[in-house]
Coordinates of C-alpha atoms and ligand atoms in Angstrom, one line a residue:
M1 CA 102.1 154.1 115.6
C2 CA 104.4 155.5 118.3
G3 CA 103.5 158.4 120.5
I4 CA 105.8 161.2 121.4
V5 CA 105.5 163.9 124.1
G6 CA 107.8 166.8 125.2
C7 CA 107.5 169.2 128.1
I8 CA 109.4 172.1 129.5
L9 CA 108.3 173.5 132.8
K10 CA 108.4 177.2 133.7
N11 CA 109.7 176.4 137.2
N12 CA 113.3 175.5 137.0
D13 CA 113.2 173.6 140.3
K14 CA 110.4 171.2 139.4
N15 CA 111.1 167.8 137.9
V16 CA 109.4 167.1 134.6
A17 CA 109.7 163.3 134.6
P18 CA 106.5 162.6 136.5
I19 CA 104.6 164.8 134.0
L20 CA 106.3 163.2 131.0
F21 CA 105.5 159.8 132.4
D22 CA 101.8 160.8 133.0
C23 CA 101.5 162.2 129.5
I24 CA 103.2 159.4 127.6
S25 CA 101.1 156.8 129.6
K26 CA 98.0 158.4 128.0
L27 CA 99.5 157.6 124.6
E28 CA 100.1 153.9 125.2
Y29 CA 97.3 153.1 122.7
R30 CA 99.7 154.4 120.0
G31 CA 102.3 151.7 120.7
Y32 CA 103.4 149.4 123.5
D33 CA 106.5 147.7 122.4
S34 CA 108.8 149.9 124.5
I35 CA 108.8 153.2 126.4
G36 CA 111.6 155.7 127.0
L37 CA 112.1 159.1 128.6
A38 CA 115.0 161.6 128.3
T39 CA 115.4 164.6 130.7
Y40 CA 118.1 167.1 131.1
D41 CA 119.8 168.3 134.3
G42 CA 123.4 169.2 133.4
D43 CA 123.5 166.0 131.3
I44 CA 121.0 164.1 129.3
H45 CA 119.5 161.3 131.4
I46 CA 117.7 158.4 129.6
K47 CA 115.5 155.6 130.9
K48 CA 114.0 153.2 128.4
D49 CA 113.3 149.5 127.8
K50 CA 111.2 147.0 125.9
G51 CA 107.8 146.2 127.3
K52 CA 104.5 147.8 128.3
I53 CA 104.6 151.0 130.3
D54 CA 103.7 149.3 133.7
E55 CA 106.3 146.6 133.2
V56 CA 109.1 149.0 132.4
N57 CA 108.1 151.4 135.1
Q58 CA 108.2 148.7 137.7
K59 CA 111.8 148.0 136.7
L60 CA 113.1 151.6 136.1
D61 CA 110.9 153.9 138.1
L62 CA 110.5 156.3 135.2
P63 CA 109.1 159.3 137.0
D64 CA 112.3 159.4 139.1
M65 CA 114.6 161.5 136.8
P66 CA 116.0 164.9 137.3
G67 CA 115.5 168.0 135.2
N68 CA 112.7 170.4 134.3
F69 CA 112.4 169.5 130.6
G70 CA 112.5 166.4 128.5
I71 CA 110.9 164.1 125.9
A72 CA 109.3 160.7 125.9
H73 CA 108.1 158.0 123.5
V74 CA 106.0 154.8 123.2
R75 CA 107.0 152.6 120.3
W76 CA 105.2 150.6 117.7
A77 CA 108.1 148.9 116.0
T78 CA 108.7 149.5 112.3
H79 CA 112.5 149.2 111.9
G80 CA 114.2 146.9 114.3
D81 CA 112.5 144.5 116.8
P82 CA 111.1 145.7 120.1
S83 CA 114.3 146.0 122.3
K84 CA 116.0 148.3 124.7
L85 CA 118.5 149.4 122.1
N86 CA 115.7 150.2 119.6
A87 CA 113.5 152.0 122.1
H88 CA 113.5 155.8 121.9
P89 CA 114.9 158.3 122.8
Q90 CA 117.6 157.6 120.2
I91 CA 120.9 159.4 120.8
D92 CA 124.0 160.6 119.1
E93 CA 127.4 159.1 119.9
K94 CA 128.3 161.4 122.7
M95 CA 124.8 161.4 124.2
Q96 CA 124.5 165.1 123.7
I97 CA 121.4 164.9 121.6
A98 CA 118.2 162.8 122.3
V99 CA 115.4 162.4 119.8
V100 CA 111.9 160.9 119.8
H101 CA 110.2 160.2 116.5
N102 CA 106.9 159.0 115.2
G103 CA 106.8 157.9 111.5
I104 CA 109.2 156.2 109.1
I105 CA 112.4 157.6 107.6
E106 CA 112.3 155.9 104.2
N107 CA 115.8 156.7 103.1
N108 CA 117.4 155.8 106.4
S109 CA 119.7 153.1 104.9
K110 CA 121.3 155.6 102.6
L111 CA 121.6 158.2 105.3
K112 CA 123.1 155.7 107.7
A113 CA 125.6 154.5 105.1
D114 CA 126.7 158.0 104.4
L115 CA 127.1 158.8 108.2
I116 CA 129.0 155.6 108.8
A117 CA 131.4 156.6 105.9
E118 CA 131.9 159.9 107.8
G119 CA 132.8 158.0 110.9
H120 CA 129.5 157.7 112.9
T121 CA 128.8 154.5 114.8
F122 CA 125.2 153.3 115.1
K123 CA 123.9 151.2 117.9
S124 CA 120.3 150.4 117.0
D125 CA 118.4 148.9 114.1
T126 CA 116.0 151.9 113.9
D127 CA 115.4 154.3 111.1
T128 CA 115.3 157.0 113.7
E129 CA 118.9 156.8 114.9
V130 CA 120.0 158.8 111.8
I131 CA 118.2 161.9 113.2
P132 CA 120.4 162.5 116.3
H133 CA 123.5 161.7 114.2
L134 CA 122.5 164.2 111.6
I135 CA 121.7 166.8 114.2
E136 CA 125.1 166.1 115.8
K137 CA 126.8 166.5 112.5
Y138 CA 125.2 169.9 111.8
M139 CA 125.8 171.1 115.3
N140 CA 129.4 170.2 114.9
E141 CA 129.4 172.3 111.8
G142 CA 128.3 175.3 113.8
F143 CA 124.5 175.2 113.4
D144 CA 122.4 175.8 116.5
L145 CA 119.9 173.1 117.5
E146 CA 117.0 174.6 115.6
H147 CA 118.9 175.0 112.4
A148 CA 120.6 171.6 112.8
L149 CA 117.1 170.1 112.9
R150 CA 116.1 172.2 109.9
K151 CA 119.2 170.9 107.9
T152 CA 118.4 167.4 109.0
I153 CA 114.8 167.3 107.8
E154 CA 116.0 168.6 104.4
L155 CA 117.5 165.1 104.0
L156 CA 114.7 163.0 105.3
D157 CA 112.2 161.2 103.1
G158 CA 109.1 159.8 104.8
A159 CA 106.8 160.7 107.6
Y160 CA 107.9 162.2 110.9
A161 CA 107.0 164.0 114.1
I162 CA 110.3 164.7 115.8
A163 CA 111.2 166.2 119.2
A164 CA 114.8 166.8 120.2
I165 CA 116.9 168.1 123.1
S166 CA 120.6 168.7 123.3
S167 CA 123.0 169.2 126.2
K168 CA 125.0 171.5 123.9
E169 CA 122.1 173.9 123.8
P170 CA 120.0 173.1 126.9
D171 CA 116.7 174.6 128.2
K172 CA 114.8 174.1 125.0
I173 CA 113.0 171.5 123.0
V174 CA 112.8 171.7 119.2
A175 CA 110.3 169.8 117.2
T176 CA 108.9 169.5 113.7
R177 CA 106.6 167.3 111.6
K178 CA 105.6 166.0 108.2
D179 CA 102.7 163.7 107.7
S180 CA 102.8 162.5 111.4
P181 CA 100.7 164.3 114.0
L182 CA 102.1 166.8 116.5
I183 CA 100.4 169.3 118.7
V184 CA 101.7 172.0 121.0
G185 CA 100.0 172.7 124.3
L186 CA 100.3 176.0 126.1
G187 CA 99.7 175.3 129.8
D188 CA 99.8 177.4 133.0
D189 CA 102.9 175.6 134.3
G190 CA 104.8 174.8 131.0
Y191 CA 104.7 174.0 127.4
Y192 CA 104.0 170.7 125.8
L193 CA 104.3 168.6 122.7
A194 CA 102.3 165.5 121.9
S195 CA 101.2 163.2 119.2
D196 CA 97.6 163.4 120.4
S197 CA 95.6 165.6 122.8
P198 CA 94.6 163.0 125.4
A199 CA 98.3 163.1 126.5
I200 CA 98.2 166.7 127.6
L201 CA 94.5 167.3 128.4
K202 CA 95.3 167.5 132.1
Y203 CA 98.0 170.2 131.6
A204 CA 97.0 172.3 128.6
N205 CA 93.9 172.8 126.5
N206 CA 95.1 175.7 124.4
I207 CA 96.6 174.1 121.4
I208 CA 98.7 175.1 118.4
Y209 CA 98.9 172.8 115.3
P210 CA 102.2 172.9 113.6
E211 CA 102.2 172.4 109.8
K212 CA 104.6 170.4 107.7
G213 CA 108.1 171.9 107.7
E214 CA 107.5 174.3 110.6
I215 CA 110.0 174.2 113.4
V216 CA 108.7 174.7 117.0
I217 CA 111.0 175.9 119.8
L218 CA 109.8 175.5 123.3
D219 CA 111.6 177.1 126.2
K220 CA 110.3 178.1 129.6
N221 CA 109.3 181.5 128.3
G222 CA 107.0 180.3 125.6
V223 CA 106.7 178.7 122.2
V224 CA 108.1 180.1 119.0
V225 CA 107.2 178.7 115.6
H226 CA 109.2 179.3 112.4
D227 CA 107.8 178.5 109.0
E228 CA 109.7 176.4 106.4
F229 CA 111.5 179.6 105.2
D230 CA 112.7 180.3 108.7
N231 CA 110.4 183.2 109.4
P232 CA 108.7 183.5 112.8
I233 CA 105.0 183.1 112.5
N234 CA 101.9 183.6 114.6
K235 CA 99.9 180.5 115.0
E236 CA 96.2 180.4 115.7
I237 CA 95.5 179.0 119.2
D238 CA 92.6 176.5 119.4
T239 CA 90.9 175.4 122.6
I240 CA 90.1 171.7 123.1
D241 CA 86.8 171.1 124.9
W242 CA 87.6 167.5 125.9
T243 CA 88.2 167.1 129.7
P244 CA 91.0 165.1 131.3
E245 CA 88.4 162.7 132.8
M246 CA 87.3 161.7 129.4
A247 CA 90.7 160.1 128.9
E248 CA 90.5 158.1 132.2
K249 CA 89.0 154.7 132.8
E250 CA 86.7 156.1 135.5
G251 CA 86.3 152.8 137.3
Y252 CA 85.9 150.5 134.3
D253 CA 88.3 147.6 133.9
H254 CA 89.2 148.7 130.4
F255 CA 88.8 151.7 128.1
M256 CA 87.0 149.5 125.6
I257 CA 84.1 148.7 127.9
K258 CA 83.9 152.3 129.1
E259 CA 83.7 153.4 125.5
I260 CA 81.1 150.8 124.6
N261 CA 79.0 152.1 127.5
E262 CA 79.4 155.7 126.3
Q263 CA 77.8 155.0 122.9
A264 CA 74.3 156.3 123.6
D265 CA 75.8 159.7 124.6
A266 CA 78.2 159.7 121.7
V267 CA 75.3 159.2 119.3
K268 CA 73.2 161.9 121.0
R269 CA 76.1 164.4 120.9
T270 CA 76.8 163.6 117.2
L271 CA 73.2 164.1 116.3
T272 CA 73.6 167.8 117.4
Q273 CA 75.7 168.3 114.3
K274 CA 72.5 168.4 112.2
D275 CA 72.6 172.1 111.4
N276 CA 76.3 172.0 110.5
I277 CA 75.6 169.1 108.2
Q278 CA 72.7 170.9 106.6
K279 CA 75.0 174.0 105.9
I280 CA 77.5 171.8 104.2
I281 CA 74.8 170.1 102.1
D282 CA 73.5 173.6 101.1
E283 CA 76.9 174.4 99.6
L284 CA 77.2 171.2 97.6
D285 CA 75.6 171.6 94.3
D286 CA 75.9 169.5 91.1
L287 CA 76.7 166.4 93.1
S288 CA 76.7 163.5 90.7
R289 CA 78.8 161.0 92.7
I290 CA 80.1 160.3 96.2
C291 CA 83.2 158.3 97.1
F292 CA 84.0 157.3 100.6
V293 CA 87.6 156.7 101.4
A294 CA 88.6 155.1 104.7
C295 CA 90.4 152.2 106.5
G296 CA 89.3 149.5 108.9
T297 CA 86.3 150.3 111.1
S298 CA 85.8 153.6 109.3
Y299 CA 85.6 151.6 106.0
H300 CA 82.8 149.6 107.5
A301 CA 80.9 152.8 108.4
S302 CA 81.5 154.0 104.9
L303 CA 79.9 150.8 103.4
T304 CA 76.7 151.6 105.4
G305 CA 77.0 155.1 103.9
K306 CA 76.9 153.7 100.4
Y307 CA 73.8 151.7 101.0
L308 CA 72.1 154.8 102.5
L309 CA 73.1 157.3 99.9
E310 CA 72.3 155.0 97.0
S311 CA 68.9 153.9 98.3
L312 CA 67.7 157.2 99.8
A313 CA 69.3 159.9 97.7
G314 CA 69.9 157.9 94.5
I315 CA 73.5 159.1 94.3
P316 CA 76.0 156.6 92.9
T317 CA 78.4 156.0 95.7
D318 CA 81.7 154.1 95.9
V319 CA 83.6 153.0 98.9
I320 CA 87.4 152.8 98.5
L321 CA 90.0 151.5 100.9
A322 CA 92.4 154.4 101.4
S323 CA 95.4 152.2 100.7
E324 CA 93.9 151.2 97.3
F325 CA 92.8 154.7 96.3
K326 CA 95.3 155.4 93.6
F327 CA 93.4 153.2 91.1
S328 CA 90.3 155.3 91.5
A329 CA 91.9 158.8 91.6
K330 CA 91.6 159.3 87.8
T331 CA 87.8 158.8 87.9
L332 CA 87.2 161.8 90.2
D333 CA 85.9 165.1 88.9
E334 CA 84.5 168.4 90.3
N335 CA 81.1 166.9 90.7
T336 CA 82.3 164.1 92.9
L337 CA 82.3 164.6 96.7
V338 CA 85.0 162.5 98.3
I339 CA 84.2 161.7 102.0
F340 CA 87.0 160.7 104.3
I341 CA 85.9 158.9 107.4
S342 CA 88.5 158.7 110.2
Q343 CA 88.5 158.5 113.9
S344 CA 92.0 159.9 114.3
G345 CA 92.1 162.2 111.2
E346 CA 95.8 161.1 111.0
T347 CA 95.7 157.8 109.1
A348 CA 98.5 158.0 106.6
D349 CA 96.7 156.1 103.8
S350 CA 93.7 158.4 104.1
L351 CA 95.8 161.6 104.2
K352 CA 97.6 160.6 101.1
A353 CA 94.3 160.0 99.3
L354 CA 92.9 163.3 100.6
D355 CA 95.8 165.2 99.0
V356 CA 95.1 163.6 95.7
A357 CA 91.3 164.1 95.9
N358 CA 91.7 167.7 96.9
K359 CA 93.1 168.4 93.5
T360 CA 90.0 167.5 91.5
S361 CA 87.0 167.2 93.9
K362 CA 85.2 168.6 96.9
T363 CA 86.3 166.8 100.0
L364 CA 84.6 166.2 103.3
G365 CA 86.1 164.8 106.4
I366 CA 84.0 163.0 109.0
V367 CA 86.5 163.0 111.9
N368 CA 86.6 162.5 115.6
V369 CA 89.8 164.3 116.6
A370 CA 89.5 168.0 116.4
G371 CA 92.4 169.8 114.8
S372 CA 93.7 166.6 113.2
S373 CA 95.2 166.7 109.8
I374 CA 92.1 165.6 107.9
T375 CA 90.1 168.4 109.6
R376 CA 92.7 170.9 108.4
R377 CA 93.0 169.6 104.9
A378 CA 89.5 168.7 103.8
H379 CA 87.2 171.3 102.3
Y380 CA 84.4 170.5 104.7
V381 CA 84.4 168.9 108.1
I382 CA 81.8 167.1 110.2
Q383 CA 83.1 166.6 113.7
T384 CA 81.8 163.4 115.3
Q385 CA 81.3 163.9 119.0
A386 CA 82.5 160.7 120.6
G387 CA 85.1 162.3 122.8
P388 CA 88.5 160.7 123.1
E389 CA 88.7 157.0 122.3
I390 CA 91.6 155.3 123.9
G391 CA 90.9 151.6 123.3
V392 CA 92.5 150.5 120.1
A393 CA 89.3 148.8 118.9
A394 CA 87.0 151.5 117.6
T395 CA 83.6 151.3 119.3
K396 CA 81.9 154.6 120.2
T397 CA 83.6 156.4 117.3
Y398 CA 82.1 153.8 114.9
V399 CA 78.5 154.5 116.0
S400 CA 79.3 158.3 116.0
Q401 CA 80.6 158.0 112.4
L402 CA 77.4 156.1 111.5
S403 CA 75.3 158.8 113.2
A404 CA 77.0 161.5 111.1
I405 CA 76.6 159.5 107.9
Y406 CA 72.9 158.8 108.6
L407 CA 72.3 162.5 109.3
F408 CA 74.0 163.4 106.0
A409 CA 72.0 160.9 104.0
A410 CA 68.7 161.8 105.7
L411 CA 69.2 165.5 105.2
L412 CA 70.4 165.0 101.6
S413 CA 67.3 163.0 100.8
D414 CA 65.0 165.1 102.9
N415 CA 63.9 162.0 104.9
Q416 CA 62.1 163.3 108.0
E417 CA 61.1 159.8 109.0
L418 CA 64.7 158.7 109.2
L419 CA 65.7 161.8 111.2
D420 CA 62.9 161.0 113.7
E421 CA 64.2 157.4 113.9
L422 CA 67.7 158.5 114.6
N423 CA 66.7 160.4 117.7
K424 CA 65.5 157.1 119.2
V425 CA 68.8 155.3 118.7
P426 CA 70.4 156.4 122.0
D427 CA 67.5 154.7 123.9
Y428 CA 67.8 151.6 121.8
I429 CA 71.5 151.4 122.6
D430 CA 70.8 151.8 126.3
D431 CA 68.3 148.9 126.1
V432 CA 71.1 146.7 124.7
L433 CA 73.5 147.8 127.4
K434 CA 71.0 146.7 130.1
E435 CA 71.4 143.1 128.8
I436 CA 75.2 143.0 129.2
D437 CA 75.0 139.9 131.4
L438 CA 73.4 137.9 128.6
I439 CA 76.3 138.6 126.3
K440 CA 78.7 137.9 129.0
S441 CA 77.3 134.4 129.6
M442 CA 77.1 133.8 125.8
S443 CA 80.8 134.7 125.6
E444 CA 81.6 132.0 128.2
R445 CA 80.1 129.4 126.0
Y446 CA 82.0 130.4 122.8
N447 CA 85.4 131.5 123.9
Y448 CA 86.8 128.1 123.0
A449 CA 86.3 128.7 119.2
K450 CA 89.1 129.1 116.8
D451 CA 86.9 130.5 114.0
F452 CA 83.7 132.5 113.9
F453 CA 81.5 133.5 111.0
Y454 CA 79.4 136.7 110.9
L455 CA 76.6 137.0 108.4
G456 CA 74.4 139.9 107.5
R457 CA 72.5 141.1 104.4
G458 CA 72.0 144.6 103.1
Y459 CA 72.4 147.2 105.9
S460 CA 73.5 144.4 108.2
Y461 CA 76.4 143.3 106.0
P462 CA 78.8 146.0 107.2
T463 CA 77.7 145.2 110.7
A464 CA 78.8 141.6 110.1
L465 CA 82.2 142.8 108.8
E466 CA 82.6 145.1 111.8
G467 CA 81.6 142.4 114.3
A468 CA 84.2 140.1 112.8
L469 CA 86.9 142.8 112.9
K470 CA 86.2 143.4 116.5
L471 CA 86.6 139.8 117.3
K472 CA 89.8 139.1 115.4
E473 CA 91.6 142.3 116.5
I474 CA 91.3 141.9 120.2
S475 CA 90.6 138.1 120.9
Y476 CA 92.9 136.8 118.1
I477 CA 90.1 134.4 117.1
H478 CA 89.7 134.2 113.4
G479 CA 86.4 136.0 112.5
E480 CA 85.1 136.2 109.0
G481 CA 82.3 138.6 108.0
Y482 CA 80.3 137.7 105.0
A483 CA 77.3 139.0 103.1
A484 CA 74.8 136.2 104.0
G485 CA 73.9 135.6 100.4
E486 CA 77.5 135.2 99.4
L487 CA 78.2 132.3 101.7
K488 CA 77.0 129.6 99.3
H489 CA 79.5 130.9 96.7
G490 CA 82.4 129.4 98.6
P491 CA 82.8 129.9 102.3
L492 CA 79.9 127.5 103.1
A493 CA 82.6 124.8 102.6
L494 CA 84.2 126.0 105.9
I495 CA 81.0 125.5 108.0
D496 CA 81.1 122.4 110.0
E497 CA 80.0 120.9 113.3
G498 CA 80.2 123.4 116.2
I499 CA 81.5 126.5 114.4
P500 CA 79.8 129.6 115.9
V501 CA 78.0 131.6 113.2
V502 CA 76.8 135.0 114.3
V503 CA 73.7 136.0 112.2
V504 CA 72.6 139.6 112.2
I505 CA 68.9 139.4 111.4
P506 CA 66.9 142.5 112.1
P507 CA 63.2 142.7 111.0
G508 CA 62.7 144.0 107.4
D509 CA 63.1 143.2 103.7
S510 CA 66.1 141.0 104.0
H511 CA 64.9 139.0 107.0
K512 CA 63.4 136.1 105.1
K513 CA 66.5 135.5 102.9
T514 CA 68.8 135.8 105.9
M515 CA 66.6 133.2 107.7
S516 CA 67.3 130.8 104.8
N517 CA 71.0 131.4 105.2
L518 CA 70.7 130.8 108.9
E519 CA 69.1 127.4 108.1
E520 CA 71.8 126.6 105.6
V521 CA 74.6 127.0 108.3
K522 CA 72.5 125.3 110.9
S523 CA 71.9 122.2 108.8
R524 CA 75.7 121.9 108.4
G525 CA 76.1 121.8 112.2
A526 CA 76.9 125.4 113.0
R527 CA 76.0 126.9 116.3
V528 CA 73.9 129.9 115.4
L529 CA 74.2 133.0 117.5
A530 CA 71.3 135.1 116.3
F531 CA 70.9 138.8 116.9
G532 CA 67.3 139.8 116.0
S533 CA 64.1 141.4 117.0
E534 CA 62.5 140.7 120.4
D535 CA 59.3 139.4 118.7
D536 CA 61.1 137.2 116.2
D537 CA 59.8 133.8 117.7
E538 CA 61.2 131.9 114.7
L539 CA 64.7 132.6 116.1
D540 CA 64.0 130.8 119.3
E541 CA 63.3 127.7 117.4
K542 CA 66.1 127.9 114.9
A543 CA 69.1 129.5 116.6
T544 CA 71.3 128.0 119.3
E545 CA 71.5 131.4 121.1
V546 CA 69.3 134.4 120.6
F547 CA 70.0 138.0 121.7
K548 CA 66.8 140.1 121.4
I549 CA 66.7 143.7 120.4
N550 CA 63.8 146.2 120.6
S551 CA 61.4 145.3 117.7
E552 CA 61.1 149.0 116.8
V553 CA 64.7 149.0 115.5
S554 CA 64.1 148.8 111.8
E555 CA 66.5 147.2 109.3
I556 CA 67.7 150.6 108.1
I557 CA 68.6 151.9 111.6
A558 CA 69.9 148.5 112.8
P559 CA 73.6 149.1 112.1
L560 CA 73.7 151.7 114.8
V561 CA 72.3 149.3 117.4
Y562 CA 73.1 145.7 116.4
I563 CA 76.8 146.4 116.5
V564 CA 76.7 147.0 120.2
P565 CA 76.1 143.4 121.3
L566 CA 78.7 142.2 118.8
Q567 CA 81.3 144.6 120.4
L568 CA 80.4 143.3 123.8
L569 CA 80.7 139.7 122.7
S570 CA 84.3 140.3 121.4
Y571 CA 85.1 142.2 124.6
Y572 CA 84.0 139.5 127.0
I573 CA 85.6 136.7 124.9
T574 CA 88.8 138.6 125.0
V575 CA 88.8 139.2 128.7
E576 CA 87.9 135.6 129.4
K577 CA 90.9 134.5 127.3
G578 CA 93.1 136.7 129.5
F579 CA 94.0 139.3 126.8
D580 CA 94.1 143.0 127.2
P581 CA 91.3 144.4 124.8
D582 CA 92.7 147.9 125.0
K583 CA 96.2 147.0 123.6
P584 CA 95.9 144.2 121.1
R585 CA 99.2 142.7 119.9
N586 CA 100.8 144.3 116.8
L587 CA 98.2 147.0 116.5
A588 CA 98.2 150.7 117.3
K589 CA 95.3 153.1 117.5
C590 CA 96.5 155.6 114.9
V591 CA 98.2 154.2 111.8
T592 CA 100.5 156.9 110.6
V593 CA 102.5 154.8 108.2
E594 CA 101.4 153.6 104.8
Ligands
LIG601 O1 91.6 156.7 112.7 P1 90.9 156.0 111.5 O2 89.5 155.8 111.7 O3 91.3 156.5 110.2 O4 91.6 154.5 111.6 C1 91.3 153.5 110.6 C2 91.6 152.1 111.2 O5 92.9 152.0 111.5 C3 90.7 151.8 112.4 O6 89.4 152.0 112.1 C4 91.0 150.4 112.9 O7 90.5 149.5 111.9 C5 90.2 150.3 114.2 N1 91.1 150.6 115.3 C6 89.7 148.9 114.4 O8 88.9 148.8 115.6

């Protein structure tokens, strides 16, 4: 949902634009409707346009701009269509103030009307444009840049991370945030701002996390932070241990396929969190209920958590979509543990729910991005160890979330057998990855389809949902995930000749019934793509296509392994259709608006 960066270099003679361009390129996963940079060298210079970074760069040569400080933006449109005028940076009338913004200014219409009544003229359809105009207004009234920003945010409703520069007060960048992410990097050569750490990993790994209402001032001598009452404060400095290479494609065609291939390691690293998780469990007493709250892929990981916790630990467990959380808030009490699952730790719907849950219950975040808002606001945190995930479609972070949830459930229920099983998962995933070519050729036979169904029972039901989500979000093919037993209650009407139906059918209790469901769709003409055990000979007879997985992968552990070929299937179908799996249309990696 938009990405912003800012940088001021210590060396006056060095141009910042190549660095800004490099940093903002790393945030393309947050928005790819348009890109823009503003730098300062006596005047504010702006280059921006509609389109993906490469397209715009070919036209405008973005790194070729003068000045040693500036700001940049990639946009995921909320107010106003993707266009050059609506691209950021947004400016005031005299082009003396340039602003980049991530979030939504909910009362922008009213603010805009008031400013127009005062004589301001607007050029864009964005909500953001009110910000440079308000800063201009307050600077005209005699406030310096920092205090003009402070006065401005007093008027703003909504979510924002804002960075601004002004030719009236050059050689500094001011920034602030509320409910949208923003980090500050302290590098050897300069100081940085960014929506997310992959942007600046190459330049700075010492990080400050500004809180709501704090104003950050960057100049070439350092970074000063003022709290919401305007007092200077000392912020803790964290060190990120992600390396710049982790945010590169490293020879792969796309981040998504790189990240799919990194899944065995991601699981291995996340399993090292066992002791931390045990410590958290030791502190949780009188636990009578668990609620998972999450969105999208993280919601599917949570569903698996429900099955595990209810069946292994006997704890009543609910799974609530973060955007629907308000209806359940009143049912929480001090004996409920509310678990927030999130890759980014910045999803607006989840953060809103977390603030509510914190008032009554113990909260635990299972989060991939260190230092993100959920990690700072939840009472307990489990850090998944997937490393940076750049592809918009969640892959390695999903199996890492699952690994953390499995550890939590196994430790809570004292299930040594499951803990032993978990240690074998990285090898099982590697076995699947050795068979990539089989999936590739399967995808060639099914990329024509307009609709897909995905069926699974029990532990495999969330896998079916996640497989379908992967397909629809990147290939734009309609994919519908269903509990296999539910099909006959309606959706079976949609099954006809030639429709591909993916059946997730690991060995175990639900195998027999899932096989009946497989027969039901087959007899109505579906092409069955079965994902099952290597010694399941029945599948060879009954399915159109069979992908075989190590027979030791039990039903309970299957979600961690069976999702991998489904991710690969979506990836290869998407590539064959000529779409970019890393940047699906209309989507962004981190959803910071409600
Ligand atoms: O960062 P989060 O895990 O909170 O994000 C939640 C969803 O937006 C996310 O899982 C989304 O569904 C995935 N990108 C889909 O692959």
